[in-house]
mmCIF file of C-alpha atoms and ligand atoms in Angstrom:
data_model
loop_
_atom_site.group_PDB
_atom_site.id
_atom_site.type_symbol
_atom_site.label_atom_id
_atom_site.label_comp_id
_atom_site.label_asym_id
_atom_site.label_seq_id
_atom_site.Cartn_x
_atom_site.Cartn_y
_atom_site.Cartn_z
ATOM 1 C CA ASN A 1 4.817 32.528 29.827
ATOM 2 C CA SER A 2 4.641 34.303 33.193
ATOM 3 C CA ILE A 3 3.660 31.142 35.107
ATOM 4 C CA HIS A 4 7.029 29.602 34.322
ATOM 5 C CA PRO A 5 9.794 32.248 34.314
ATOM 6 C CA GLN A 6 12.288 29.400 34.567
ATOM 7 C CA ARG A 7 15.485 28.158 32.930
ATOM 8 C CA LEU A 8 15.053 26.700 29.420
ATOM 9 C CA PHE A 9 16.877 23.583 28.237
ATOM 10 C CA LYS A 10 19.624 23.613 25.607
ATOM 11 C CA HIS A 11 20.857 21.022 23.152
ATOM 12 C CA ALA A 12 24.411 21.983 24.170
ATOM 13 C CA ASP A 13 23.777 20.327 27.580
ATOM 14 C CA LEU A 14 22.598 17.016 26.065
ATOM 15 C CA SER A 15 24.185 13.865 27.493
ATOM 16 C CA VAL A 16 24.074 10.464 25.798
ATOM 17 C CA ARG A 17 24.117 6.970 27.348
ATOM 18 C CA LEU A 18 24.100 4.363 24.607
ATOM 19 C CA ALA A 19 22.471 0.940 24.838
ATOM 20 C CA GLY A 20 24.884 -1.978 25.140
ATOM 21 C CA PRO A 21 24.924 -4.603 22.348
ATOM 22 C CA GLU A 22 22.696 -6.901 24.456
ATOM 23 C CA GLN A 23 20.063 -4.138 24.765
ATOM 24 C CA LEU A 24 19.665 -3.594 21.020
ATOM 25 C CA ASN A 25 16.411 -4.873 19.541
ATOM 26 C CA PRO A 26 16.010 -6.588 16.170
ATOM 27 C CA LYS A 27 14.375 -4.353 13.552
ATOM 28 C CA PRO A 28 10.948 -5.584 12.466
ATOM 29 C CA ASP A 29 10.074 -6.324 8.833
ATOM 30 C CA VAL A 30 8.681 -3.031 7.435
ATOM 31 C CA ASP A 31 5.891 -4.887 5.606
ATOM 32 C CA LYS A 32 4.527 -6.217 8.870
ATOM 33 C CA LEU A 33 4.472 -3.060 10.951
ATOM 34 C CA SER A 34 1.337 -2.074 12.775
ATOM 35 C CA PHE A 35 1.215 1.530 13.984
ATOM 36 C CA GLY A 36 3.304 2.299 17.072
ATOM 37 C CA LYS A 37 4.050 -1.279 18.075
ATOM 38 C CA TYR A 38 7.845 -1.391 17.876
ATOM 39 C CA PHE A 39 10.145 1.228 19.359
ATOM 40 C CA THR A 40 13.731 2.173 18.622
ATOM 41 C CA ASP A 41 16.566 1.436 21.055
ATOM 42 C CA HIS A 42 16.856 4.919 22.580
ATOM 43 C CA MET A 43 14.678 7.702 23.976
ATOM 44 C CA LEU A 44 15.138 11.354 24.934
ATOM 45 C CA LYS A 45 14.128 12.656 28.353
ATOM 46 C CA ILE A 46 14.089 16.178 29.765
ATOM 47 C CA HIS A 47 12.871 16.803 33.306
ATOM 48 C CA TYR A 48 11.389 20.040 34.581
ATOM 49 C CA TYR A 49 11.426 20.872 38.307
ATOM 50 C CA GLU A 50 10.228 24.324 39.295
ATOM 51 C CA GLY A 51 12.033 24.033 42.645
ATOM 52 C CA MET A 52 15.333 23.302 40.867
ATOM 53 C CA GLY A 53 15.311 26.239 38.488
ATOM 54 C CA GLY A 54 13.149 24.794 35.719
ATOM 55 C CA TRP A 55 14.260 22.632 32.792
ATOM 56 C CA GLN A 56 17.135 20.211 33.438
ATOM 57 C CA ALA A 57 19.739 18.947 30.970
ATOM 58 C CA PRO A 58 18.387 16.745 28.133
ATOM 59 C CA GLU A 59 19.426 13.072 28.225
ATOM 60 C CA ILE A 60 19.391 10.328 25.613
ATOM 61 C CA MET A 61 19.311 6.813 27.074
ATOM 62 C CA PRO A 62 18.194 3.272 26.234
ATOM 63 C CA LEU A 63 14.363 3.086 26.019
ATOM 64 C CA GLU A 64 13.064 2.358 29.505
ATOM 65 C CA ASN A 65 9.854 2.318 31.551
ATOM 66 C CA LEU A 66 8.844 5.433 33.446
ATOM 67 C CA VAL A 67 8.480 5.454 37.213
ATOM 68 C CA LEU A 68 5.644 7.724 38.375
ATOM 69 C CA HIS A 69 4.099 8.451 41.759
ATOM 70 C CA PRO A 70 0.510 7.122 41.797
ATOM 71 C CA ALA A 71 -0.718 10.693 42.427
ATOM 72 C CA ALA A 72 1.094 12.047 39.338
ATOM 73 C CA LYS A 73 -1.186 14.630 37.665
ATOM 74 C CA VAL A 74 -1.003 12.941 34.278
ATOM 75 C CA LEU A 75 -2.666 9.845 35.760
ATOM 76 C CA HIS A 76 -5.585 11.783 37.313
ATOM 77 C CA TYR A 77 -6.294 14.877 35.241
ATOM 78 C CA ALA A 78 -4.767 13.777 31.935
ATOM 79 C CA VAL A 79 -2.181 16.576 32.045
ATOM 80 C CA GLU A 80 -0.594 15.306 28.858
ATOM 81 C CA LEU A 81 0.095 16.513 25.350
ATOM 82 C CA PHE A 82 1.938 15.034 22.410
ATOM 83 C CA GLU A 83 3.100 15.564 18.869
ATOM 84 C CA GLY A 84 3.294 13.320 15.829
ATOM 85 C CA MET A 85 5.987 13.844 13.213
ATOM 86 C CA LYS A 86 8.073 11.653 10.932
ATOM 87 C CA ALA A 87 11.642 11.129 9.726
ATOM 88 C CA TYR A 88 11.817 9.987 6.096
ATOM 89 C CA ARG A 89 14.692 8.203 4.350
ATOM 90 C CA GLY A 90 14.852 9.862 0.967
ATOM 91 C CA VAL A 91 15.653 8.481 -2.485
ATOM 92 C CA ASP A 92 19.166 9.932 -1.958
ATOM 93 C CA GLY A 93 19.604 8.007 1.325
ATOM 94 C CA LYS A 94 19.427 11.206 3.412
ATOM 95 C CA ILE A 95 17.093 11.376 6.408
ATOM 96 C CA ARG A 96 14.737 14.362 6.532
ATOM 97 C CA LEU A 97 12.256 15.921 8.927
ATOM 98 C CA PHE A 98 9.304 17.851 7.491
ATOM 99 C CA ARG A 99 8.640 21.342 8.943
ATOM 100 C CA PRO A 100 9.400 20.255 12.546
ATOM 101 C CA GLU A 101 9.209 23.871 13.725
ATOM 102 C CA LEU A 102 5.428 23.736 13.193
ATOM 103 C CA ASN A 103 5.165 20.734 15.518
ATOM 104 C CA MET A 104 7.221 22.619 18.110
ATOM 105 C CA GLU A 105 4.967 25.656 17.852
ATOM 106 C CA ARG A 106 1.857 23.496 18.273
ATOM 107 C CA MET A 107 3.478 21.638 21.175
ATOM 108 C CA ASN A 108 4.174 24.918 22.990
ATOM 109 C CA ASN A 109 0.551 25.995 22.408
ATOM 110 C CA SER A 110 -0.655 22.698 23.869
ATOM 111 C CA ALA A 111 1.684 23.218 26.868
ATOM 112 C CA LEU A 112 0.277 26.685 27.500
ATOM 113 C CA ARG A 113 -3.290 25.287 27.410
ATOM 114 C CA SER A 114 -2.314 22.568 29.936
ATOM 115 C CA GLY A 115 -0.371 24.598 32.513
ATOM 116 C CA LEU A 116 2.824 22.813 31.458
ATOM 117 C CA PRO A 117 6.128 24.627 30.956
ATOM 118 C CA PRO A 118 7.092 26.029 27.545
ATOM 119 C CA PHE A 119 10.467 25.437 25.898
ATOM 120 C CA ARG A 120 12.512 26.515 22.868
ATOM 121 C CA GLY A 121 11.382 24.470 19.898
ATOM 122 C CA GLU A 122 14.686 24.760 18.035
ATOM 123 C CA GLU A 123 16.542 23.202 21.010
ATOM 124 C CA LEU A 124 14.156 20.228 21.092
ATOM 125 C CA ILE A 125 14.530 19.783 17.311
ATOM 126 C CA LYS A 126 18.330 19.589 17.735
ATOM 127 C CA CYS A 127 17.959 16.964 20.503
ATOM 128 C CA ILE A 128 15.515 14.962 18.321
ATOM 129 C CA CYS A 129 17.972 15.084 15.397
ATOM 130 C CA ARG A 130 20.640 13.588 17.641
ATOM 131 C CA LEU A 131 18.232 10.857 18.799
ATOM 132 C CA ILE A 132 17.383 10.023 15.167
ATOM 133 C CA SER A 133 21.037 9.916 14.164
ATOM 134 C CA ILE A 134 21.777 7.484 17.023
ATOM 135 C CA ASP A 135 18.849 5.229 15.956
ATOM 136 C CA GLN A 136 19.234 5.991 12.235
ATOM 137 C CA GLU A 137 19.126 2.342 11.182
ATOM 138 C CA TRP A 138 15.523 2.340 12.439
ATOM 139 C CA VAL A 139 14.481 4.765 9.698
ATOM 140 C CA PRO A 140 13.080 2.304 7.115
ATOM 141 C CA HIS A 141 14.961 1.997 3.816
ATOM 142 C CA SER A 142 11.755 2.490 1.867
ATOM 143 C CA THR A 143 9.841 5.411 0.386
ATOM 144 C CA ALA A 144 6.564 3.893 1.597
ATOM 145 C CA SER A 145 7.586 3.769 5.279
ATOM 146 C CA SER A 146 9.025 6.169 7.811
ATOM 147 C CA LEU A 147 10.028 6.605 11.440
ATOM 148 C CA TYR A 148 7.189 8.076 13.520
ATOM 149 C CA ILE A 149 8.372 10.426 16.271
ATOM 150 C CA ARG A 150 6.278 10.953 19.379
ATOM 151 C CA PRO A 151 7.335 13.904 21.581
ATOM 152 C CA THR A 152 5.280 13.796 24.794
ATOM 153 C CA LEU A 153 4.955 16.192 27.749
ATOM 154 C CA ILE A 154 3.331 15.127 31.035
ATOM 155 C CA GLY A 155 2.690 16.714 34.423
ATOM 156 C CA VAL A 156 4.199 14.464 37.096
ATOM 157 C CA ASP A 157 3.728 16.341 40.398
ATOM 158 C CA PRO A 158 2.900 13.771 43.071
ATOM 159 C CA THR A 159 0.005 15.913 44.358
ATOM 160 C CA LEU A 160 -3.723 15.696 43.673
ATOM 161 C CA GLY A 161 -4.355 19.453 43.309
ATOM 162 C CA VAL A 162 -5.877 20.488 40.007
ATOM 163 C CA ALA A 163 -3.145 23.067 39.431
ATOM 164 C CA THR A 164 -0.262 24.082 37.215
ATOM 165 C CA SER A 165 2.473 21.451 37.086
ATOM 166 C CA GLU A 166 5.619 22.143 39.086
ATOM 167 C CA SER A 167 7.264 18.966 37.797
ATOM 168 C CA ALA A 168 7.021 17.739 34.271
ATOM 169 C CA LEU A 169 8.686 15.271 31.956
ATOM 170 C CA LEU A 170 9.227 15.805 28.254
ATOM 171 C CA TYR A 171 10.211 12.631 26.445
ATOM 172 C CA VAL A 172 10.532 11.455 22.870
ATOM 173 C CA ILE A 173 10.081 7.886 21.620
ATOM 174 C CA MET A 174 10.220 6.683 18.004
ATOM 175 C CA SER A 175 8.528 3.878 16.120
ATOM 176 C CA PRO A 176 9.024 2.639 12.539
ATOM 177 C CA VAL A 177 5.722 2.744 10.650
ATOM 178 C CA GLY A 178 4.804 0.842 7.533
ATOM 179 C CA SER A 179 3.339 1.514 4.169
ATOM 180 C CA TYR A 180 0.076 3.390 3.974
ATOM 181 C CA PHE A 181 -0.588 1.959 0.522
ATOM 182 C CA LYS A 182 -1.561 -1.673 0.154
ATOM 183 C CA SER A 183 0.943 -3.871 -1.693
ATOM 184 C CA THR A 184 -0.932 -3.210 -4.975
ATOM 185 C CA GLY A 185 0.239 0.401 -4.692
ATOM 186 C CA LYS A 186 -3.326 1.551 -5.306
ATOM 187 C CA GLN A 187 -5.007 3.711 -2.718
ATOM 188 C CA LEU A 188 -8.583 2.900 -1.718
ATOM 189 C CA GLY A 189 -11.277 5.379 -0.709
ATOM 190 C CA VAL A 190 -12.291 5.366 2.965
ATOM 191 C CA SER A 191 -15.832 5.210 4.320
ATOM 192 C CA LEU A 192 -16.959 7.562 7.110
ATOM 193 C CA LEU A 193 -19.490 7.547 9.925
ATOM 194 C CA ALA A 194 -20.976 11.049 10.390
ATOM 195 C CA ASP A 195 -23.180 10.996 13.490
ATOM 196 C CA PRO A 196 -24.270 14.414 14.827
ATOM 197 C CA LYS A 197 -24.760 13.016 18.324
ATOM 198 C CA TYR A 198 -20.976 13.015 18.806
ATOM 199 C CA THR A 199 -18.763 16.126 18.991
ATOM 200 C CA ARG A 200 -14.965 16.179 19.146
ATOM 201 C CA ALA A 201 -14.462 19.864 19.946
ATOM 202 C CA TRP A 202 -16.472 22.984 20.780
ATOM 203 C CA PRO A 203 -15.941 26.762 20.996
ATOM 204 C CA GLY A 204 -13.840 27.653 24.023
ATOM 205 C CA GLY A 205 -12.646 24.050 24.336
ATOM 206 C CA CYS A 206 -9.247 22.680 23.401
ATOM 207 C CA GLY A 207 -9.824 20.797 20.137
ATOM 208 C CA ASP A 208 -7.114 22.966 18.569
ATOM 209 C CA ALA A 209 -4.461 21.638 20.998
ATOM 210 C CA LYS A 210 -2.932 18.172 20.759
ATOM 211 C CA LEU A 211 -3.941 16.956 24.222
ATOM 212 C CA GLY A 212 -4.295 13.256 24.992
ATOM 213 C CA SER A 213 -7.632 14.115 26.609
ATOM 214 C CA ASN A 214 -9.050 14.969 23.156
ATOM 215 C CA TYR A 215 -8.334 11.472 21.870
ATOM 216 C CA GLY A 216 -9.439 9.041 24.612
ATOM 217 C CA PRO A 217 -13.140 9.901 24.153
ATOM 218 C CA THR A 218 -12.973 9.289 20.371
ATOM 219 C CA ILE A 219 -12.059 5.607 20.699
ATOM 220 C CA GLN A 220 -15.580 4.335 21.358
ATOM 221 C CA VAL A 221 -16.968 6.368 18.416
ATOM 222 C CA GLN A 222 -14.261 4.992 16.109
ATOM 223 C CA GLN A 223 -15.174 1.501 17.342
ATOM 224 C CA GLU A 224 -18.832 2.180 16.513
ATOM 225 C CA ALA A 225 -17.786 3.147 12.973
ATOM 226 C CA ILE A 226 -15.840 -0.128 12.616
ATOM 227 C CA GLU A 227 -18.803 -2.148 13.901
ATOM 228 C CA LYS A 228 -20.957 -0.516 11.213
ATOM 229 C CA GLY A 229 -18.436 -1.585 8.581
ATOM 230 C CA LEU A 230 -17.072 1.973 8.182
ATOM 231 C CA GLN A 231 -13.438 3.035 8.543
ATOM 232 C CA GLN A 232 -13.248 6.503 10.106
ATOM 233 C CA VAL A 233 -15.359 9.095 11.902
ATOM 234 C CA LEU A 234 -16.352 12.341 10.186
ATOM 235 C CA TRP A 235 -16.569 14.765 13.104
ATOM 236 C CA LEU A 236 -19.416 17.268 12.897
ATOM 237 C CA TYR A 237 -20.160 20.340 14.971
ATOM 238 C CA GLY A 238 -23.308 22.281 15.825
ATOM 239 C CA GLU A 239 -26.893 22.574 14.633
ATOM 240 C CA ASN A 240 -25.828 22.903 11.009
ATOM 241 C CA ASN A 241 -23.576 19.844 11.128
ATOM 242 C CA GLU A 242 -20.397 21.617 10.077
ATOM 243 C CA LEU A 243 -17.662 19.241 8.945
ATOM 244 C CA THR A 244 -14.633 19.586 11.221
ATOM 245 C CA GLU A 245 -12.202 16.637 10.924
ATOM 246 C CA ILE A 246 -11.895 13.063 9.644
ATOM 247 C CA GLY A 247 -10.590 10.788 12.405
ATOM 248 C CA THR A 248 -7.169 12.303 13.152
ATOM 249 C CA MET A 249 -6.969 14.181 9.865
ATOM 250 C CA ASN A 250 -8.035 17.605 8.629
ATOM 251 C CA VAL A 251 -10.830 17.557 6.054
ATOM 252 C CA PHE A 252 -10.662 18.955 2.505
ATOM 253 C CA VAL A 253 -13.356 19.145 -0.190
ATOM 254 C CA VAL A 254 -13.043 19.837 -3.935
ATOM 255 C CA PHE A 255 -16.203 21.072 -5.671
ATOM 256 C CA ILE A 256 -17.396 22.992 -8.718
ATOM 257 C CA ASN A 257 -18.097 26.539 -7.545
ATOM 258 C CA ASP A 258 -20.666 29.037 -8.849
ATOM 259 C CA ASN A 259 -18.188 30.158 -11.533
ATOM 260 C CA GLY A 260 -17.907 26.585 -12.791
ATOM 261 C CA GLU A 261 -14.306 26.190 -11.550
ATOM 262 C CA ARG A 262 -12.809 23.483 -9.316
ATOM 263 C CA GLU A 263 -12.317 24.930 -5.825
ATOM 264 C CA LEU A 264 -10.429 23.485 -2.855
ATOM 265 C CA LEU A 265 -12.044 24.105 0.525
ATOM 266 C CA THR A 266 -11.139 23.329 4.141
ATOM 267 C CA PRO A 267 -12.744 24.554 7.385
ATOM 268 C CA PRO A 268 -11.002 27.532 9.038
ATOM 269 C CA LEU A 269 -8.902 27.363 12.217
ATOM 270 C CA ASN A 270 -11.771 28.539 14.428
ATOM 271 C CA GLY A 271 -10.774 26.656 17.583
ATOM 272 C CA LEU A 272 -12.593 23.431 16.639
ATOM 273 C CA ILE A 273 -9.817 22.175 14.408
ATOM 274 C CA LEU A 274 -6.286 20.971 15.002
ATOM 275 C CA PRO A 275 -3.891 23.161 12.994
ATOM 276 C CA GLY A 276 -2.363 20.327 10.963
ATOM 277 C CA VAL A 277 1.127 20.606 9.488
ATOM 278 C CA VAL A 278 -0.124 18.844 6.362
ATOM 279 C CA ARG A 279 -3.226 21.093 6.204
ATOM 280 C CA ASN A 280 -1.006 24.166 6.323
ATOM 281 C CA SER A 281 1.303 22.695 3.667
ATOM 282 C CA LEU A 282 -1.484 21.713 1.254
ATOM 283 C CA LEU A 283 -2.962 25.217 1.517
ATOM 284 C CA SER A 284 0.442 26.838 0.809
ATOM 285 C CA ILE A 285 1.185 24.565 -2.143
ATOM 286 C CA SER A 286 -2.276 25.082 -3.669
ATOM 287 C CA LYS A 287 -2.060 28.854 -3.281
ATOM 288 C CA GLN A 288 1.394 28.836 -4.833
ATOM 289 C CA TRP A 289 0.226 26.702 -7.785
ATOM 290 C CA ASN A 290 -2.574 29.219 -8.360
ATOM 291 C CA GLN A 291 -4.453 26.767 -10.595
ATOM 292 C CA PHE A 292 -7.722 26.725 -8.659
ATOM 293 C CA PRO A 293 -9.320 28.882 -5.936
ATOM 294 C CA VAL A 294 -8.490 27.849 -2.353
ATOM 295 C CA THR A 295 -10.807 28.803 0.519
ATOM 296 C CA GLU A 296 -10.927 28.355 4.264
ATOM 297 C CA ARG A 297 -14.557 28.421 5.323
ATOM 298 C CA SER A 298 -17.048 26.212 7.138
ATOM 299 C CA ILE A 299 -19.040 23.681 5.147
ATOM 300 C CA THR A 300 -22.165 21.878 6.373
ATOM 301 C CA MET A 301 -23.615 18.439 5.654
ATOM 302 C CA ARG A 302 -26.557 20.165 3.937
ATOM 303 C CA GLU A 303 -24.132 21.783 1.459
ATOM 304 C CA ILE A 304 -22.352 18.471 0.912
ATOM 305 C CA MET A 305 -25.675 16.792 0.068
ATOM 306 C CA GLN A 306 -26.709 19.699 -2.166
ATOM 307 C CA LEU A 307 -23.390 19.570 -4.058
ATOM 308 C CA LEU A 308 -23.685 15.797 -4.404
ATOM 309 C CA SER A 309 -27.219 16.071 -5.802
ATOM 310 C CA GLU A 310 -25.966 18.564 -8.412
ATOM 311 C CA ASN A 311 -22.918 16.415 -9.252
ATOM 312 C CA ARG A 312 -20.677 19.282 -8.126
ATOM 313 C CA LEU A 313 -18.870 17.517 -5.295
ATOM 314 C CA LEU A 314 -15.736 16.038 -6.860
ATOM 315 C CA GLU A 315 -13.435 15.024 -4.025
ATOM 316 C CA MET A 316 -13.257 14.741 -0.272
ATOM 317 C CA PHE A 317 -10.098 13.750 1.601
ATOM 318 C CA GLY A 318 -8.420 13.710 4.976
ATOM 319 C CA ALA A 319 -4.912 15.155 5.401
ATOM 320 C CA GLY A 320 -2.379 14.413 8.122
ATOM 321 C CA THR A 321 1.109 13.155 8.902
ATOM 322 C CA ALA A 322 -0.008 9.517 9.179
ATOM 323 C CA CYS A 323 -1.038 9.000 5.539
ATOM 324 C CA VAL A 324 -0.504 12.441 3.901
ATOM 325 C CA VAL A 325 -3.824 12.311 2.048
ATOM 326 C CA SER A 326 -6.644 9.808 2.424
ATOM 327 C CA PRO A 327 -9.423 9.971 -0.219
ATOM 328 C CA VAL A 328 -13.042 9.481 0.934
ATOM 329 C CA SER A 329 -15.541 7.432 -1.080
ATOM 330 C CA TYR A 330 -18.558 7.090 1.234
ATOM 331 C CA ILE A 331 -20.344 8.824 4.143
ATOM 332 C CA ASP A 332 -23.008 7.283 6.357
ATOM 333 C CA PHE A 333 -25.048 10.263 7.609
ATOM 334 C CA LEU A 334 -28.194 9.633 9.659
ATOM 335 C CA GLY A 335 -28.939 6.388 7.885
ATOM 336 C CA GLN A 336 -28.288 7.776 4.386
ATOM 337 C CA GLY A 337 -25.438 6.324 2.347
ATOM 338 C CA LEU A 338 -23.692 9.113 0.430
ATOM 339 C CA HIS A 339 -21.326 8.063 -2.342
ATOM 340 C CA VAL A 340 -18.503 10.574 -2.828
ATOM 341 C CA PRO A 341 -16.886 10.269 -6.303
ATOM 342 C CA THR A 342 -13.287 11.055 -5.208
ATOM 343 C CA MET A 343 -11.931 7.855 -6.746
ATOM 344 C CA GLU A 344 -13.631 8.457 -10.088
ATOM 345 C CA GLN A 345 -11.946 11.772 -10.949
ATOM 346 C CA SER A 346 -9.419 11.624 -13.774
ATOM 347 C CA GLU A 347 -6.868 14.127 -12.404
ATOM 348 C CA PRO A 348 -7.853 14.543 -8.781
ATOM 349 C CA ILE A 349 -6.392 17.397 -6.786
ATOM 350 C CA TYR A 350 -5.770 15.079 -3.830
ATOM 351 C CA GLN A 351 -3.359 13.027 -5.923
ATOM 352 C CA MET A 352 -1.407 16.038 -7.217
ATOM 353 C CA LEU A 353 -1.029 17.355 -3.671
ATOM 354 C CA GLN A 354 -0.072 13.959 -2.281
ATOM 355 C CA LYS A 355 2.612 13.431 -4.909
ATOM 356 C CA HIS A 356 4.103 16.865 -4.362
ATOM 357 C CA LEU A 357 4.275 16.429 -0.592
ATOM 358 C CA LEU A 358 5.800 12.931 -0.826
ATOM 359 C CA ASP A 359 8.350 14.275 -3.336
ATOM 360 C CA ILE A 360 9.445 16.862 -0.761
ATOM 361 C CA GLN A 361 9.427 14.414 2.175
ATOM 362 C CA TYR A 362 11.375 11.675 0.356
ATOM 363 C CA GLY A 363 13.873 14.028 -1.240
ATOM 364 C CA VAL A 364 12.728 13.613 -4.868
ATOM 365 C CA ILE A 365 12.823 17.395 -4.616
ATOM 366 C CA PRO A 366 16.244 17.290 -2.927
ATOM 367 C CA GLU A 367 16.478 20.768 -1.472
ATOM 368 C CA HIS A 368 13.330 22.293 -0.189
ATOM 369 C CA PRO A 369 12.895 24.924 2.546
ATOM 370 C CA TRP A 370 10.424 22.589 4.335
ATOM 371 C CA SER A 371 12.987 19.765 4.621
ATOM 372 C CA LEU A 372 15.423 19.539 7.502
ATOM 373 C CA VAL A 373 18.206 17.101 6.535
ATOM 374 C CA ILE A 374 19.628 15.310 9.568
HETATM 375 N N1 PMP B 401 -6.548 16.560 13.181
HETATM 376 C C1 PMP B 401 -6.347 15.801 14.262
HETATM 377 C C2 PMP B 401 -7.439 15.677 15.272
HETATM 378 C C3 PMP B 401 -5.121 15.139 14.447
HETATM 379 O O1 PMP B 401 -4.915 14.367 15.522
HETATM 380 C C4 PMP B 401 -4.114 15.275 13.465
HETATM 381 C C5 PMP B 401 -2.801 14.556 13.619
HETATM 382 N N2 PMP B 401 -1.899 15.348 14.362
HETATM 383 C C6 PMP B 401 -4.364 16.093 12.347
HETATM 384 C C7 PMP B 401 -5.597 16.716 12.240
HETATM 385 C C8 PMP B 401 -3.326 16.300 11.272
HETATM 386 O O2 PMP B 401 -2.238 17.062 11.757
HETATM 387 P P1 PMP B 401 -0.800 16.929 11.079
HETATM 388 O O3 PMP B 401 -0.980 17.312 9.641
HETATM 389 O O4 PMP B 401 0.041 17.883 11.839
HETATM 390 O O5 PMP B 401 -0.388 15.511 11.227
#
């Protein structure tokens, strides 16, 4: 990146200041966790100052508040990006990360889009591994829970110019997250609000980068869904109401194609869609299985309704780090209630994919190229 021809940070320069016994927090009961409410004892911080050569040495320290100038760019122009990844405690007791290099690649793409400095992903992964090993008792001893990791990069220049950041802060905080299955162990189908008057992303925009500014404006729409008794938003784009994403998940559809076979479909990475790590993984696994055709192409609400009327739509699901796979059972589209029969299939593709991914993440498949053991 020519804007920032500066020094990169290295794991070898990492310093650690541990919390004293009086600073350690009690670990919450994993059954009572709500998302992102409790944080581990330590955090990672890496400062960037253009005037001081670029990236500074990484530091691990007790979790603390940030001190920012009131003009800091992040507070005015939302110069902020983040990642979401998880550490899993496997059936063998080992802690694993899942394809963290893809999160690093996406984080660098988000940085480029925001005028924030790039960095070497493998160095940040090594620093994150150290942070996890220091707070390892915070990784839940359960194959239904995990430790959510939130790398964040903000522009902190104390100047109001809408310009590239000369000072930035990269930090990482971690939060234990609970079971995504209810105590019965049975997954329930989610209901969606699909309202064409709202758009999450558009051509030439930044919906394919993980910027905080993509998420703030979705909160009111999500709230509207809840008020209508629905659980998530199905984001549509354009005159033809193309399906783009489900809440903060990528969308997948399984249908009977013109050859009478089951086919797995997801919209292509055309700039309107976040390139999900789980999306990428489900596509790879399905292609490797070679049991059904797998396509990346746009699909419209008209096609969904056509397929439903011909009983050819079998499954719809969201895919993302938060819940792996989330089956859909209902869509509210312009006042019509569409029942999607995902939960009625006898051997649904979503379940096969979910099981395979969880088996990799929780070490049931002990050695897998996508697992990074800490
Ligand atoms: N789409 C959006 C809008 C998201 O916020 C996320 C979560 N990062 C995803 C899809 C799924 O991405 P991943 O599989 O990397 O969690």
